[in-house]
Short mmCIF file of C-alpha atoms in Angstrom, two decimals:
data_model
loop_
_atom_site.label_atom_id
_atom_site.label_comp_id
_atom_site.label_asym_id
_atom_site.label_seq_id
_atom_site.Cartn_x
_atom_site.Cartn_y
_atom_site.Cartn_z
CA UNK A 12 0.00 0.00 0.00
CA UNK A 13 1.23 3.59 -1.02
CA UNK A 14 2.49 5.59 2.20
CA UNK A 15 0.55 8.71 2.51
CA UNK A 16 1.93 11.51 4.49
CA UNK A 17 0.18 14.29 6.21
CA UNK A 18 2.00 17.48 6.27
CA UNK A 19 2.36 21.19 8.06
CA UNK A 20 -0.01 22.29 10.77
CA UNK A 21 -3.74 21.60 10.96
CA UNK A 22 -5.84 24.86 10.51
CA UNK A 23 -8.82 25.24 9.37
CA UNK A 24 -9.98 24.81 5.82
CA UNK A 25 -10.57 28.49 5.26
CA UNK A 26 -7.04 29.12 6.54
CA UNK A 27 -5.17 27.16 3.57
CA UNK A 28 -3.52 28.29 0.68
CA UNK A 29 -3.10 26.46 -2.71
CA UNK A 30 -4.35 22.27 -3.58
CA UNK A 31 -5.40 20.37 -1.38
CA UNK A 32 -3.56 17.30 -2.44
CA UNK A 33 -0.55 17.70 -5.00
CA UNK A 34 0.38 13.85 -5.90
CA UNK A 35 4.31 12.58 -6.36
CA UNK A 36 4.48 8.94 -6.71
CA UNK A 37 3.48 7.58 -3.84
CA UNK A 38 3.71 10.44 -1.63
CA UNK A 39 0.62 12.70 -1.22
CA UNK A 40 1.30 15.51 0.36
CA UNK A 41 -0.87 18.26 1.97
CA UNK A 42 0.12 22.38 1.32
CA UNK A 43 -1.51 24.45 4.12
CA UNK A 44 -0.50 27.80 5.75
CA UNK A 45 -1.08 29.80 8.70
CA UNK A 46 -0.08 30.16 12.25
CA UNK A 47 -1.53 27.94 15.46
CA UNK A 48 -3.98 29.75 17.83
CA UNK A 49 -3.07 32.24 20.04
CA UNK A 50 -4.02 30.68 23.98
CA UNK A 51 -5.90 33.97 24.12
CA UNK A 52 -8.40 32.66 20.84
CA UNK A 53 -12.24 32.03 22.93
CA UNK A 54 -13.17 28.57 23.12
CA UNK A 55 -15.88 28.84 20.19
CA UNK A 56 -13.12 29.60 18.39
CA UNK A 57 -10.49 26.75 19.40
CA UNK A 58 -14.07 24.62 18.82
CA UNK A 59 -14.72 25.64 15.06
CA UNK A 60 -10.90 25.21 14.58
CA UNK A 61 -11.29 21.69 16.08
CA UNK A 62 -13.57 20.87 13.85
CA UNK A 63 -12.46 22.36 10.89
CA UNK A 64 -8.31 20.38 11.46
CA UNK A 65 -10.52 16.79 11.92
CA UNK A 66 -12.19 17.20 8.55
CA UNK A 67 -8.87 18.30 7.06
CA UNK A 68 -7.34 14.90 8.88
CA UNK A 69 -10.14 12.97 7.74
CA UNK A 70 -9.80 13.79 3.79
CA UNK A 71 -6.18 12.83 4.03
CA UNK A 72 -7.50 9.36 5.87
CA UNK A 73 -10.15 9.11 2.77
CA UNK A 74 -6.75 9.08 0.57
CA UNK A 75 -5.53 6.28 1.94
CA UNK A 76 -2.39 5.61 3.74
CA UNK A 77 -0.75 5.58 6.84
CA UNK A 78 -0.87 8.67 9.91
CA UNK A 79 2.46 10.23 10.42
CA UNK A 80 3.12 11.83 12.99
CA UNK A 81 6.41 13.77 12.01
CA UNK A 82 4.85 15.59 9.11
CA UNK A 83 1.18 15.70 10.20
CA UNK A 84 -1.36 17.95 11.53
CA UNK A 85 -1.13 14.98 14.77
CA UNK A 86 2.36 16.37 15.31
CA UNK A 87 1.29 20.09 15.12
CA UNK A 88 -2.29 20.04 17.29
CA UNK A 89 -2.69 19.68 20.78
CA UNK A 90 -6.00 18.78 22.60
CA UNK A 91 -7.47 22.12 22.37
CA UNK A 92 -7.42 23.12 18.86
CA UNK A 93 -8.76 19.41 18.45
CA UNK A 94 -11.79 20.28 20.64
CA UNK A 95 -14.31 17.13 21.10
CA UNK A 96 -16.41 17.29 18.03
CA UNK A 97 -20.42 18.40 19.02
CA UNK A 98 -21.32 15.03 17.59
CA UNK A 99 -19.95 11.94 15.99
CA UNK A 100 -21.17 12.99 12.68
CA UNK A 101 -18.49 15.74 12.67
CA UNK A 102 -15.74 12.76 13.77
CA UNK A 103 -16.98 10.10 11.33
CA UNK A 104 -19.41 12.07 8.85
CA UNK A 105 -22.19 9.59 9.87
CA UNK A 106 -20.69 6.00 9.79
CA UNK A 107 -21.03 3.62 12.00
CA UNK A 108 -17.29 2.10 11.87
CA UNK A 109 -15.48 2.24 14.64
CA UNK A 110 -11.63 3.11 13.34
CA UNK A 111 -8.92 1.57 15.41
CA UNK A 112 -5.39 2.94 14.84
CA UNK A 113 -2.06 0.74 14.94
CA UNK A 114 1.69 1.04 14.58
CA UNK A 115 2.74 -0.79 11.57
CA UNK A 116 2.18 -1.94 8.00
CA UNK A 117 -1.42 -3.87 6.86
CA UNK A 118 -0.42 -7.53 6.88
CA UNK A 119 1.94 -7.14 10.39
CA UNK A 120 0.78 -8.47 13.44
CA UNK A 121 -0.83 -5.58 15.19
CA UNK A 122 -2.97 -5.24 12.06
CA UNK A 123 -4.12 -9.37 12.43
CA UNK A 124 -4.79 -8.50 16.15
CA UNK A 125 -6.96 -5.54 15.44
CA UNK A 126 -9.13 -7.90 12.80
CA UNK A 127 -9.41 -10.46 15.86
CA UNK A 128 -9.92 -7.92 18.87
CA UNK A 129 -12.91 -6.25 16.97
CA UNK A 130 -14.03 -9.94 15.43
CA UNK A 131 -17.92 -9.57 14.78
CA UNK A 132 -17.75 -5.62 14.92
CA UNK A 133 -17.73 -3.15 12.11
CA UNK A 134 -14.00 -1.93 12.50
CA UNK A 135 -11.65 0.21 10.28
CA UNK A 136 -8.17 -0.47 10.62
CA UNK A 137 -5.37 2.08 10.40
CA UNK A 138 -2.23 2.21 10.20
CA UNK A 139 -0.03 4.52 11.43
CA UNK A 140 3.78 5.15 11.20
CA UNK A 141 4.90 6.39 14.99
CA UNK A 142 3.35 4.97 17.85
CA UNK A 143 3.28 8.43 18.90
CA UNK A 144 0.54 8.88 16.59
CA UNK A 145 -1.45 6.21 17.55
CA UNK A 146 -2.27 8.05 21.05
CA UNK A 147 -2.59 11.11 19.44
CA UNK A 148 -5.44 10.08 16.52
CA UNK A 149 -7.54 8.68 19.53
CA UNK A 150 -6.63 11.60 21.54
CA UNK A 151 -8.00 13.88 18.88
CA UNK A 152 -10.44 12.18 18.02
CA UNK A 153 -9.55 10.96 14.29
CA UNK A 154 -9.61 7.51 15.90
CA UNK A 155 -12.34 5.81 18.21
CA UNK A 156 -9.53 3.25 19.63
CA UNK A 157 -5.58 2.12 19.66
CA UNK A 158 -3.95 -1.65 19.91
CA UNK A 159 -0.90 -1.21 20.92
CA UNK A 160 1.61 -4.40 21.84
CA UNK A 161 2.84 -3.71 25.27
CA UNK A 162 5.32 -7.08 26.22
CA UNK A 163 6.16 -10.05 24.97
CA UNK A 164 7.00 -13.03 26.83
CA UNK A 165 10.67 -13.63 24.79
CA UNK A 166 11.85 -9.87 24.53
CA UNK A 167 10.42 -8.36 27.72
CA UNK A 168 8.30 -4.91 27.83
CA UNK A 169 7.82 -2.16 25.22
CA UNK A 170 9.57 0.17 27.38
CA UNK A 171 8.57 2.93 24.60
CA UNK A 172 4.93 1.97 24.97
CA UNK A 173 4.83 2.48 28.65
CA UNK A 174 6.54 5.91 28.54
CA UNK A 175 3.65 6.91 26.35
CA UNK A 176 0.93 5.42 28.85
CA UNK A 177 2.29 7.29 31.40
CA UNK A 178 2.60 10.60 28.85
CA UNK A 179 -1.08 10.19 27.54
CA UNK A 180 -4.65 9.96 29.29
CA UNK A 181 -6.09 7.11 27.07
CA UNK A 182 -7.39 4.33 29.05
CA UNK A 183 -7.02 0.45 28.93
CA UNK A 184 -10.03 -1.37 28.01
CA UNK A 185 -9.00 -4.28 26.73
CA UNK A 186 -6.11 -6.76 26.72
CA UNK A 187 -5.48 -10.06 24.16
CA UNK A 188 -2.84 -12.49 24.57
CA UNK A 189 -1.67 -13.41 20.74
CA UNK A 190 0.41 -16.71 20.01
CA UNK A 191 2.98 -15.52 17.68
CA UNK A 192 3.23 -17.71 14.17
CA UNK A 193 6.01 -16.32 12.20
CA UNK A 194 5.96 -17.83 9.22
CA UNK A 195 8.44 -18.09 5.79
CA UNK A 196 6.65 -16.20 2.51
CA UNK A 197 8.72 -15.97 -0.73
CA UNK A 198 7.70 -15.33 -4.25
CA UNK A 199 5.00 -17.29 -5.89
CA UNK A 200 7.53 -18.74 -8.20
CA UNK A 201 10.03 -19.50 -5.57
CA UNK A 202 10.51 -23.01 -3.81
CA UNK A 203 12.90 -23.37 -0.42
CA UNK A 204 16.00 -25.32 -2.80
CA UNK A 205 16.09 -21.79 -4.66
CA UNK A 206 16.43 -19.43 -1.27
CA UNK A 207 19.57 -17.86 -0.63
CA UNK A 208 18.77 -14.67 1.81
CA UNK A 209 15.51 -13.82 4.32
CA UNK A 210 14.79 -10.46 4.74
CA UNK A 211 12.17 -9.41 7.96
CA UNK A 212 11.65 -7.50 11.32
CA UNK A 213 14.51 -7.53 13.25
CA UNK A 214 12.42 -8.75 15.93
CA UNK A 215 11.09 -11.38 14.10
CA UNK A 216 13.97 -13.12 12.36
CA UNK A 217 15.67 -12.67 16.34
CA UNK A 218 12.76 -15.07 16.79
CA UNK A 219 13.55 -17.35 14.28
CA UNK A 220 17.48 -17.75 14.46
CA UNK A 221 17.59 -21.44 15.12
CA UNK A 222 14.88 -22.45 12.55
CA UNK A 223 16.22 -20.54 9.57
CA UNK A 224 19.83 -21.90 10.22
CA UNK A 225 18.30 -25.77 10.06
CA UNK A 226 16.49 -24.25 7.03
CA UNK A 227 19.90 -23.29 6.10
CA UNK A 228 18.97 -19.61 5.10
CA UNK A 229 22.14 -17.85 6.87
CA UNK A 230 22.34 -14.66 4.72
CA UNK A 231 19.98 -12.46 7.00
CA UNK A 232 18.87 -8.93 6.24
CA UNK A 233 16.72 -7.00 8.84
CA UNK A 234 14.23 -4.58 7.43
CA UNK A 235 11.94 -2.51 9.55
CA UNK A 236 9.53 -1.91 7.33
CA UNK A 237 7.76 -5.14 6.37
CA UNK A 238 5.72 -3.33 3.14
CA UNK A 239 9.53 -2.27 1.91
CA UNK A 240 10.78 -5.88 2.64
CA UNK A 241 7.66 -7.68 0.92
CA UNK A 242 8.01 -5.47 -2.10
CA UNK A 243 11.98 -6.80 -2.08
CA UNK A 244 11.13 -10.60 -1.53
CA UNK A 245 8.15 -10.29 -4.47
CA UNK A 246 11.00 -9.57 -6.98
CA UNK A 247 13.52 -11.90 -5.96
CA UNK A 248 12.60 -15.51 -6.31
CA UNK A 249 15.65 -16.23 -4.16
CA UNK A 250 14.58 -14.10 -0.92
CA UNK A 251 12.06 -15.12 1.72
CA UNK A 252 10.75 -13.53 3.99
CA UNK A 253 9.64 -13.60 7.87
CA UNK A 254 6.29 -12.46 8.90
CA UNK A 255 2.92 -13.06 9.58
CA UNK A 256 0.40 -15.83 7.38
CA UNK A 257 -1.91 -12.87 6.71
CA UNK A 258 0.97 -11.05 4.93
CA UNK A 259 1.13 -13.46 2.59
CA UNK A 260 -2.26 -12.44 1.34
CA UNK A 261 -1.89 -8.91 1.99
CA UNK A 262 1.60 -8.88 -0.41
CA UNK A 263 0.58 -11.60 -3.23
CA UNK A 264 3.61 -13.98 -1.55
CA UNK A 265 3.54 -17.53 -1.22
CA UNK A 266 3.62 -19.37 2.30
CA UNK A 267 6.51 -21.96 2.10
CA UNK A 268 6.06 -22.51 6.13
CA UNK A 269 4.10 -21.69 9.13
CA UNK A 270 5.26 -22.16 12.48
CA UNK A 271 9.33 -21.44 12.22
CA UNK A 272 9.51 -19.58 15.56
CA UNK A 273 12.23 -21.32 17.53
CA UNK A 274 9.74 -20.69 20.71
CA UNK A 275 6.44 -22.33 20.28
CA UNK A 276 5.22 -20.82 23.27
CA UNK A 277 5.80 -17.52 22.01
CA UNK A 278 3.62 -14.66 22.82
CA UNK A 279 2.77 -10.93 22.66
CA UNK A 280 0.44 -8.94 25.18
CA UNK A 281 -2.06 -6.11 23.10
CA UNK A 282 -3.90 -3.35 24.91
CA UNK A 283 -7.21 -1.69 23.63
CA UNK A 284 -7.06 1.81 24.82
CA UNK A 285 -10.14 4.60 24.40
CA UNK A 286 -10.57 8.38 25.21
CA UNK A 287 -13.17 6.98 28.02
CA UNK A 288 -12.84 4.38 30.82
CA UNK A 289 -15.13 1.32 30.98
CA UNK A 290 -17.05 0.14 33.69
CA UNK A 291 -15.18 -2.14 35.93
CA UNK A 292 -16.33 -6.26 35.52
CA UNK A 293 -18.33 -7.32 37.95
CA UNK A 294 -18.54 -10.83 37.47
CA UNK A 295 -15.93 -13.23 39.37
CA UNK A 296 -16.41 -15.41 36.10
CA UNK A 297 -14.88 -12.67 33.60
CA UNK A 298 -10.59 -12.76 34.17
CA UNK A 299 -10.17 -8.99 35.00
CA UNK A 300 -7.00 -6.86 35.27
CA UNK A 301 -6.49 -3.71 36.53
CA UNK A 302 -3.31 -1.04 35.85
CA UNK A 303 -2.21 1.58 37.61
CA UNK A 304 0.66 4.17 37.57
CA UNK A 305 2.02 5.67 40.31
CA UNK A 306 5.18 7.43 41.92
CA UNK A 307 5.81 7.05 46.04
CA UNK A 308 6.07 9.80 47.98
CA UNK A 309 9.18 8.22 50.30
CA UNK A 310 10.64 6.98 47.16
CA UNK A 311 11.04 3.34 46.08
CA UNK A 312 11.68 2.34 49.26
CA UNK A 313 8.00 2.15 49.62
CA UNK A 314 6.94 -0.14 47.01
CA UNK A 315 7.30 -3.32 49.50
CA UNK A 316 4.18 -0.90 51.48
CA UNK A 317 2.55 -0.94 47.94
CA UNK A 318 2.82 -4.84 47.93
CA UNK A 319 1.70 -5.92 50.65
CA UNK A 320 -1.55 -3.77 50.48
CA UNK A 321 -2.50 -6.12 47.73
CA UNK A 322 -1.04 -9.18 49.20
CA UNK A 323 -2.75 -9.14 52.39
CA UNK A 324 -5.77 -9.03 50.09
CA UNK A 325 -4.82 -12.32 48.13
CA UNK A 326 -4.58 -10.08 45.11
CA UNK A 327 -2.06 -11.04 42.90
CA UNK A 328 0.69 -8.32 41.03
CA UNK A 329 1.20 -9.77 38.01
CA UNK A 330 3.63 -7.28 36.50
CA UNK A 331 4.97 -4.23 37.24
CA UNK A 332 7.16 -1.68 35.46
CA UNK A 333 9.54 1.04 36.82
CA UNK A 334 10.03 4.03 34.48
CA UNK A 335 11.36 7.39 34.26
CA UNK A 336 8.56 9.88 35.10
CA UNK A 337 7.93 12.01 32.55
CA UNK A 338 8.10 16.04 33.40
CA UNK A 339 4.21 16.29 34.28
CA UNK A 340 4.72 13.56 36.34
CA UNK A 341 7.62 14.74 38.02
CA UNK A 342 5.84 17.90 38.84
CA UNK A 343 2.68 16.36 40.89
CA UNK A 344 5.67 14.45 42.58
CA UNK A 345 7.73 17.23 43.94
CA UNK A 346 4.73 18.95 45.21
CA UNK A 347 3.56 15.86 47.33
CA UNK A 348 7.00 14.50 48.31
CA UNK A 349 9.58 16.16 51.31
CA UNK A 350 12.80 17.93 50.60
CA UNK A 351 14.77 14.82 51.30
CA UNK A 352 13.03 12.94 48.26
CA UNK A 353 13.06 15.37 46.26
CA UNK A 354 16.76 15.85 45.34
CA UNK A 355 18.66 13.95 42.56
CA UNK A 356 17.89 13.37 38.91
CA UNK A 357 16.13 10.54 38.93
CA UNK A 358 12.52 10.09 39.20
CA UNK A 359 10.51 6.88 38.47
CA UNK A 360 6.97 6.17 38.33
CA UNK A 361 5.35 2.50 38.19
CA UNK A 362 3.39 0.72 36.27
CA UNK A 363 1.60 -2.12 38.24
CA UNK A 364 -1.19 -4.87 36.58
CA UNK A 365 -3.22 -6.63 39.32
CA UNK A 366 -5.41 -9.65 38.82
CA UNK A 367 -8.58 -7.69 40.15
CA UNK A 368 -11.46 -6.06 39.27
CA UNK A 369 -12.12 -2.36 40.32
CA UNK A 370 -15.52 -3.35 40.66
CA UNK A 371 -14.62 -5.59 43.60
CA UNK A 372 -14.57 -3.60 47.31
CA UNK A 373 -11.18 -6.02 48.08
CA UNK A 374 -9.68 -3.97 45.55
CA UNK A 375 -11.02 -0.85 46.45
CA UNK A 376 -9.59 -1.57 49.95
CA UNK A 377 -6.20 -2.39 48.30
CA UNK A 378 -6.01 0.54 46.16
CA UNK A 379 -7.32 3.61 48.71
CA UNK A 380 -4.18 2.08 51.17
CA UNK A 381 -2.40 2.80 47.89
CA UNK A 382 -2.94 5.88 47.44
CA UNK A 383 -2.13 7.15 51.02
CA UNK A 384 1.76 6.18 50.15
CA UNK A 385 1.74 7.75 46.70
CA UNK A 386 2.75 11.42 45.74
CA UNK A 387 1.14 10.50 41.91
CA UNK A 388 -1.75 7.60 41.70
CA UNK A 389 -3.31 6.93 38.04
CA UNK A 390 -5.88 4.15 37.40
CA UNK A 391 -5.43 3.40 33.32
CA UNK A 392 -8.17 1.05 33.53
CA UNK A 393 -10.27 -1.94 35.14
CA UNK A 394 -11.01 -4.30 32.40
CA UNK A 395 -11.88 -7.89 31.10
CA UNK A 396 -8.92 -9.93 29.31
CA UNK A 397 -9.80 -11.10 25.97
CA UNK A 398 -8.24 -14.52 26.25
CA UNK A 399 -5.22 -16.09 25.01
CA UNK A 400 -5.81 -15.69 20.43
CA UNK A 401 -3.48 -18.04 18.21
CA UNK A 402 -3.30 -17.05 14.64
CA UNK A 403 -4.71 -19.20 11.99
CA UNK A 404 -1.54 -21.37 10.38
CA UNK A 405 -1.34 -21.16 6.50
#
């Protein structure tokens, strides 16, 4: 699929100057002029703005393509001149889809999780190049939803990912476990006596080491961008490639094997996230998680306080994360924390996922003794796991 980019800052339709679209290969890019709002511009104002940048976003979505972030309007806006739209017809000019943006190319994994975490509903998927701009679409409202892969249980945590949790004020709603099946696609014509080199993710073919050297495939490239390497492998019979089965349909390639990961057991965490927070499960029957962020007020030292709140409960931690806290963070912390633990560098905030419904009063309990250790407390959501997905081999 053509890349599409979306370029300059968003202002409103009457505000720009020259084509809307000028076409160069595959690169469409968007002329528009004129300066962002003054903080002193009324509301109505920063409203009809809003409005105005979302339908410009929205005719560059019609055009196909991917968001991106470093030369869009998403890089330029911030919440306010993206004001909530008055309705959802100004958002989605009437339709009923619900669009859920990703980080990646059509054919990748995120995009085959999206198809299976909105199975049964009427879903647009799209793709977008940053995974900066996947927080920011939802955030201004181009998107309804994000998936977003936040750890896998071979490579560890998306450190990245968390940083931008912690950054944003999306909310968790969702979370699927996906069996990873990295599989071997080639060209149509090709057969695996004719392969010399396999192109792929870096991630992936780390994956696949043992496999491809039994395969005997040792000339490895890594490629970040699957599209770019697909394009590569579908004009040289004697390159394969590693990805996902649903690429191969996506790309025109031929599957030559399924299954290659040297891991069978191999498996990636996705999060749903939405402007809004659900209501917490009720039911003991549903598996529930809850996630929180926080930073301690006496420093790390207190996290073994934060622990055994929720183990004297019988609720189980299941992860938790320590990362730099970002400079809003770091703000609410210095005004809630002494002079003693407030000098040095280096402040971290947590990230902690407890097996535990917010809509249970033992985790209410656990979470108000929290709070009374905590300088910043964040809940980024109560919700229902999805279950444990494997993707359809071949």
């Amino acid at each position: 699929m053509a890349l599409h980019r979306l370029c300059s800052p968003a202002t409103p339709q009457s505000a720009m100057a020259g084509p809307l679209f000028q076409n160069s290969s595959s690169l469409v890019t968007l002329h528009c002029s004129g300066r962002r709002p003054s903080c002193h511009i009324s509301a109505r104002v920063h409203q009809e703005r809003g409005v105005a940048s979302r339908e410009y976003l929205e005719r560059c979505l019609e055009a196909g393509g991917a968001l991106d972030l470093a030369s869009s309007a998403l890089g330029q806006c911030g919440m306010v001149e993206l004001a909530a739209p008055t309705s959802i017809d100004k958002c989605h000019k009437g339709s009923q889809l619900k669009r859920v943006v990703y980080q990646g190319n059509p054919g990748g994994y995120s995009h085959a999780v999206v198809g299976e975490a909105y199975a049964g509903a009427s879903a647009e998927a799209v793709p977008c190049v940053e995974m900066e701009a996947v927080f920011k679409a939802v955030e201004t409202w181009v998107a309804d939803a994000a998936l977003i892969p936040i750890q896998n249980n071979l490579d560890g945590s998306i450190h990245r990912n968390y940083d931008l949790l912690l950054r944003h004020q999306l909310h968790i709603v969702g979370e699927l476990a996906w069996h990873v099946n990295h599989c071997l696609l080639a060209h149509p014509q090709a057969s695996m006596s004719n392969l010399r080199r396999v192109v792929g993710h870096p991630q992936a073919l780390s994956h696949c080491q043992n496999t491809l050297a039994l395969l005997g495939l040792h000339c490895v490239e890594r490629i970040e961008d699957t599209a770019h390497a697909a394009a590569l492998v579908g004009c040289s019979p004697d390159t394969a490639l590693v990805a996902s089965s649903q690429a191969a349909s996506v790309f025109g390639l031929h599957l030559l094997r399924t299954g290659i990961q040297d891991d069978g057991h191999n498996t990636t965490r996705f999060l749903q996230l939405e402007r809004q927070p659900i209501a917490a499960p009720t039911s003991s029957h549903v598996p529930c998680k809850t996630t929180i962020a926080f930073a301690l007020r006496n420093g790390p030292s207190d996290l073994c306080r934060v622990m055994a709140a929720f183990a004297l409960r019988n609720i189980r931690v299941s992860n938790l994360e320590s990362r730099p806290a970002p400079a809003s963070i770091r703000q609410m912390m210095q005004a809630g924390q002494s002079e003693e633990t407030t000098r040095g560098e280096f402040k971290y905030a947590f990230v902690v996922d407890i097996d535990a419904s917010m809509g249970s009063q033992n985790t209410l309990k656990a979470l108000r003794q929290v709070q009374e250790f905590c300088s910043f407390y964040r809940v980024l959501g109560s919700y229902a796991l999805l279950g444990c997905q494997k993707e359809v081999k071949g």
